[in-house]
Tab-separated table of C-alpha atoms in Angstrom:
chain	number	residue	atom	x	y	z
A	58	MET	CA	-0.117	0.227	-0.025
A	59	SER	CA	1.829	3.528	-1.027
A	60	SER	CA	2.008	5.976	1.567
A	61	ASN	CA	-1.039	8.365	0.084
A	62	VAL	CA	-3.422	5.657	0.171
A	63	ARG	CA	-2.593	4.877	3.779
A	64	LEU	CA	-2.778	8.585	4.419
A	65	ALA	CA	-5.993	8.984	2.831
A	66	LEU	CA	-7.239	5.731	4.109
A	67	SER	CA	-6.410	7.077	8.256
A	68	ALA	CA	-8.116	10.342	7.366
A	69	ILE	CA	-11.170	8.845	6.671
A	70	ILE	CA	-11.250	6.119	9.382
A	71	SER	CA	-10.294	9.637	11.764
A	72	PHE	CA	-13.269	11.270	10.193
A	73	VAL	CA	-15.545	8.734	10.583
A	74	PHE	CA	-14.430	7.641	14.035
A	75	TYR	CA	-14.325	11.056	15.549
A	76	PHE	CA	-17.564	12.284	13.865
A	77	ALA	CA	-19.619	9.673	15.762
A	78	TRP	CA	-17.457	9.851	18.771
A	79	SER	CA	-18.107	13.826	19.041
A	80	TYR	CA	-21.754	12.857	18.323
A	81	TRP	CA	-22.089	10.638	21.094
A	82	ALA	CA	-19.994	12.692	23.782
A	83	ASN	CA	-21.602	15.626	23.268
A	84	SER	CA	-25.379	13.883	23.237
A	85	LEU	CA	-24.457	13.264	26.759
A	86	VAL	CA	-25.169	16.918	27.679
A	87	THR	CA	-27.470	18.358	24.865
A	88	ASP	CA	-30.452	17.525	22.663
A	89	ASN	CA	-29.966	20.036	20.075
A	90	VAL	CA	-29.048	18.200	16.908
A	91	ASN	CA	-27.592	21.334	15.099
A	92	VAL	CA	-25.013	21.653	18.041
A	93	LEU	CA	-24.432	17.848	17.768
A	94	LEU	CA	-23.836	17.662	14.130
A	95	ARG	CA	-21.933	20.971	14.105
A	96	SER	CA	-19.608	19.601	16.772
A	97	ALA	CA	-19.110	16.415	14.832
A	98	PHE	CA	-18.289	17.728	12.209
A	99	VAL	CA	-15.786	19.884	13.253
A	100	GLN	CA	-14.323	17.035	15.375
A	101	GLY	CA	-14.434	14.564	12.189
A	102	SER	CA	-13.149	17.270	9.860
A	103	LEU	CA	-10.353	18.501	12.186
A	104	SER	CA	-9.479	14.745	13.308
A	105	ALA	CA	-8.991	13.833	9.193
A	106	THR	CA	-7.138	17.562	8.820
A	107	ILE	CA	-4.375	16.748	12.005
A	108	THR	CA	-3.908	13.053	10.939
A	109	ILE	CA	-3.045	14.281	7.391
A	110	LEU	CA	-0.475	16.905	9.057
A	111	PHE	CA	-0.034	14.547	11.850
A	112	THR	CA	1.693	11.977	9.527
A	113	PHE	CA	3.375	14.349	7.090
A	114	ILE	CA	5.606	16.055	10.565
A	115	LEU	CA	5.894	12.729	11.915
A	116	GLU	CA	7.498	11.317	8.912
A	117	LYS	CA	9.544	14.290	8.668
A	118	THR	CA	10.730	14.389	12.538
A	119	VAL	CA	11.492	9.836	11.795
A	120	GLY	CA	13.544	11.186	9.046
A	121	LYS	CA	15.482	13.607	10.694
A	122	PHE	CA	16.120	11.740	14.247
A	123	GLU	CA	15.995	8.007	13.092
A	124	LYS	CA	19.975	7.568	13.335
A	125	SER	CA	20.407	9.395	16.345
A	126	TYR	CA	20.677	7.980	19.668
A	127	VAL	CA	19.941	9.995	22.783
A	128	SER	CA	22.041	8.633	25.936
A	129	LEU	CA	19.137	8.862	28.855
A	130	VAL	CA	21.474	10.740	31.175
A	131	PHE	CA	21.791	13.483	29.144
A	132	ILE	CA	18.355	14.247	28.229
A	133	VAL	CA	18.126	17.656	30.140
A	134	PRO	CA	21.139	19.159	28.988
A	135	ILE	CA	20.332	18.530	25.171
A	136	ILE	CA	16.919	20.492	25.509
A	137	CYS	CA	18.312	23.081	27.350
A	138	THR	CA	21.089	23.519	24.942
A	139	VAL	CA	19.555	25.320	21.854
A	140	HIS	CA	18.389	28.417	23.912
A	141	SER	CA	20.079	30.624	22.020
A	142	ARG	CA	22.260	31.204	18.872
A	143	THR	CA	24.956	33.611	20.381
A	144	LYS	CA	28.717	33.171	19.641
A	145	GLN	CA	29.163	31.643	23.142
A	146	ASN	CA	25.860	29.363	23.509
A	147	ILE	CA	27.044	27.930	20.048
A	148	ALA	CA	30.135	27.144	21.312
A	149	ILE	CA	28.685	25.691	24.454
A	150	PHE	CA	25.850	23.641	22.485
A	151	LYS	CA	29.121	22.197	20.230
A	152	THR	CA	31.422	21.138	23.319
A	153	PHE	CA	27.502	19.543	24.903
A	154	LYS	CA	27.333	17.588	21.599
A	155	SER	CA	30.453	16.371	21.667
A	156	ILE	CA	30.425	15.199	25.106
A	157	LEU	CA	27.265	13.967	24.411
A	158	ASP	CA	27.677	12.140	20.982
A	159	LYS	CA	30.856	10.462	22.946
A	160	SER	CA	29.305	9.673	25.981
A	161	ALA	CA	26.020	8.211	23.873
A	162	THR	CA	28.306	6.118	22.015
A	163	TYR	CA	30.242	4.839	25.461
A	164	LEU	CA	26.619	4.174	26.956
A	165	SER	CA	25.029	2.639	24.037
A	166	ASN	CA	23.274	-0.010	26.309
A	167	ASN	CA	21.440	2.745	27.932
A	168	SER	CA	20.234	4.888	24.963
A	169	LEU	CA	16.769	5.296	23.203
A	170	PRO	CA	16.522	5.885	19.421
A	171	GLY	CA	16.172	9.648	18.548
A	172	ALA	CA	13.103	8.658	17.117
A	173	ALA	CA	11.726	7.673	20.268
A	174	PHE	CA	10.666	11.082	20.358
A	175	ALA	CA	9.503	12.120	16.868
A	176	PRO	CA	5.989	11.983	18.016
A	177	LEU	CA	6.063	14.407	20.571
A	178	LEU	CA	6.114	17.984	18.110
A	179	PRO	CA	3.260	16.001	16.216
A	180	ILE	CA	1.283	15.187	19.338
A	181	GLY	CA	1.921	18.451	21.150
A	182	ILE	CA	1.025	20.353	17.897
A	183	GLN	CA	-2.308	18.305	17.430
A	184	GLY	CA	-3.263	18.362	20.813
A	185	ALA	CA	-3.030	22.370	20.654
A	186	ILE	CA	-4.675	22.461	17.460
A	187	ALA	CA	-8.084	19.967	18.397
A	188	ILE	CA	-8.236	22.012	21.809
A	189	THR	CA	-8.615	25.697	20.301
A	190	VAL	CA	-10.581	24.170	17.352
A	191	ASN	CA	-12.927	22.792	19.707
A	192	ILE	CA	-13.070	25.609	22.666
A	193	ALA	CA	-13.629	28.055	19.517
A	194	ASN	CA	-16.714	26.179	18.154
A	195	GLN	CA	-18.193	25.847	21.594
A	196	THR	CA	-18.152	21.991	22.513
A	197	PRO	CA	-20.243	21.567	25.063
A	198	ASN	CA	-18.506	18.499	26.188
A	199	LEU	CA	-14.463	19.615	25.322
A	200	TRP	CA	-12.573	16.931	27.461
A	201	LEU	CA	-14.409	13.931	26.853
A	202	THR	CA	-14.478	15.244	22.823
A	203	VAL	CA	-10.524	15.792	22.796
A	204	ALA	CA	-9.195	13.495	25.121
A	205	PRO	CA	-9.566	10.361	23.129
A	206	SER	CA	-8.527	12.039	19.803
A	207	ILE	CA	-4.948	12.922	21.743
A	208	ILE	CA	-4.147	9.724	23.398
A	209	ILE	CA	-5.423	7.623	19.942
A	210	THR	CA	-2.778	10.129	18.316
A	211	ALA	CA	-0.343	9.713	20.532
A	212	ILE	CA	-0.686	5.747	19.757
A	213	TYR	CA	-0.746	5.883	16.020
A	214	GLY	CA	2.254	8.014	16.233
A	215	TYR	CA	4.332	6.002	17.856
A	216	ILE	CA	2.984	2.682	16.217
A	217	TYR	CA	3.359	4.456	12.631
A	218	THR	CA	6.834	6.007	13.883
A	219	PHE	CA	7.915	2.442	14.421
A	220	THR	CA	6.450	0.554	11.786
A	221	LEU	CA	8.423	3.467	9.442
A	222	LEU	CA	11.939	2.207	10.933
A	223	LEU	CA	11.253	-1.178	11.095
A	224	SER	CA	10.000	-1.151	7.507
A	225	LYS	CA	13.494	0.423	6.065
A	226	PRO	CA	16.209	-1.407	5.488
A	227	VAL	CA	19.247	-1.567	7.618
A	228	GLN	CA	22.520	-0.670	5.816
A	229	PRO	CA	25.419	-2.614	6.899
A	230	VAL	CA	28.659	-0.796	8.638
A	231	SER	CA	31.354	-0.420	6.327
A	232	GLN	CA	34.436	-1.743	8.286
A	233	ASP	CA	37.275	0.995	7.730
């Protein structure tokens, strides 16, 4: 199955599921059919659109991080080093990066693939968009409407990430 077909199918499934979910979740608090249909259509459309956006961002971040490894001991310094682009901070970042690379190589049994963090950015974007759009839509039962979307998106993101990683052939390491 091609990437585009897989993406379109995911968007359609996402629309249908979240349309039905939103209709049911909001029917618990209102009998107004117009509000129910509007909320269901907004959530279904939003979920389908975000599935496409989410998958695009996810594929880009997996591509960027799939060959990287992050030592569990050094996650906080990595996050803190990208603070500013001054000459001093760039020098500090290069020093940290060199130390972290050497440490991650040395501690390879205690490291995670960088791709394990790839879904975090798209999950954060998806959650923020879903909450904002549903607040703007005045969805009656906001948290019951968006929480499953965020949780299922996170699960989907990690499954999709590891599927991408497992589907790529491993290149042999040259003996130089």
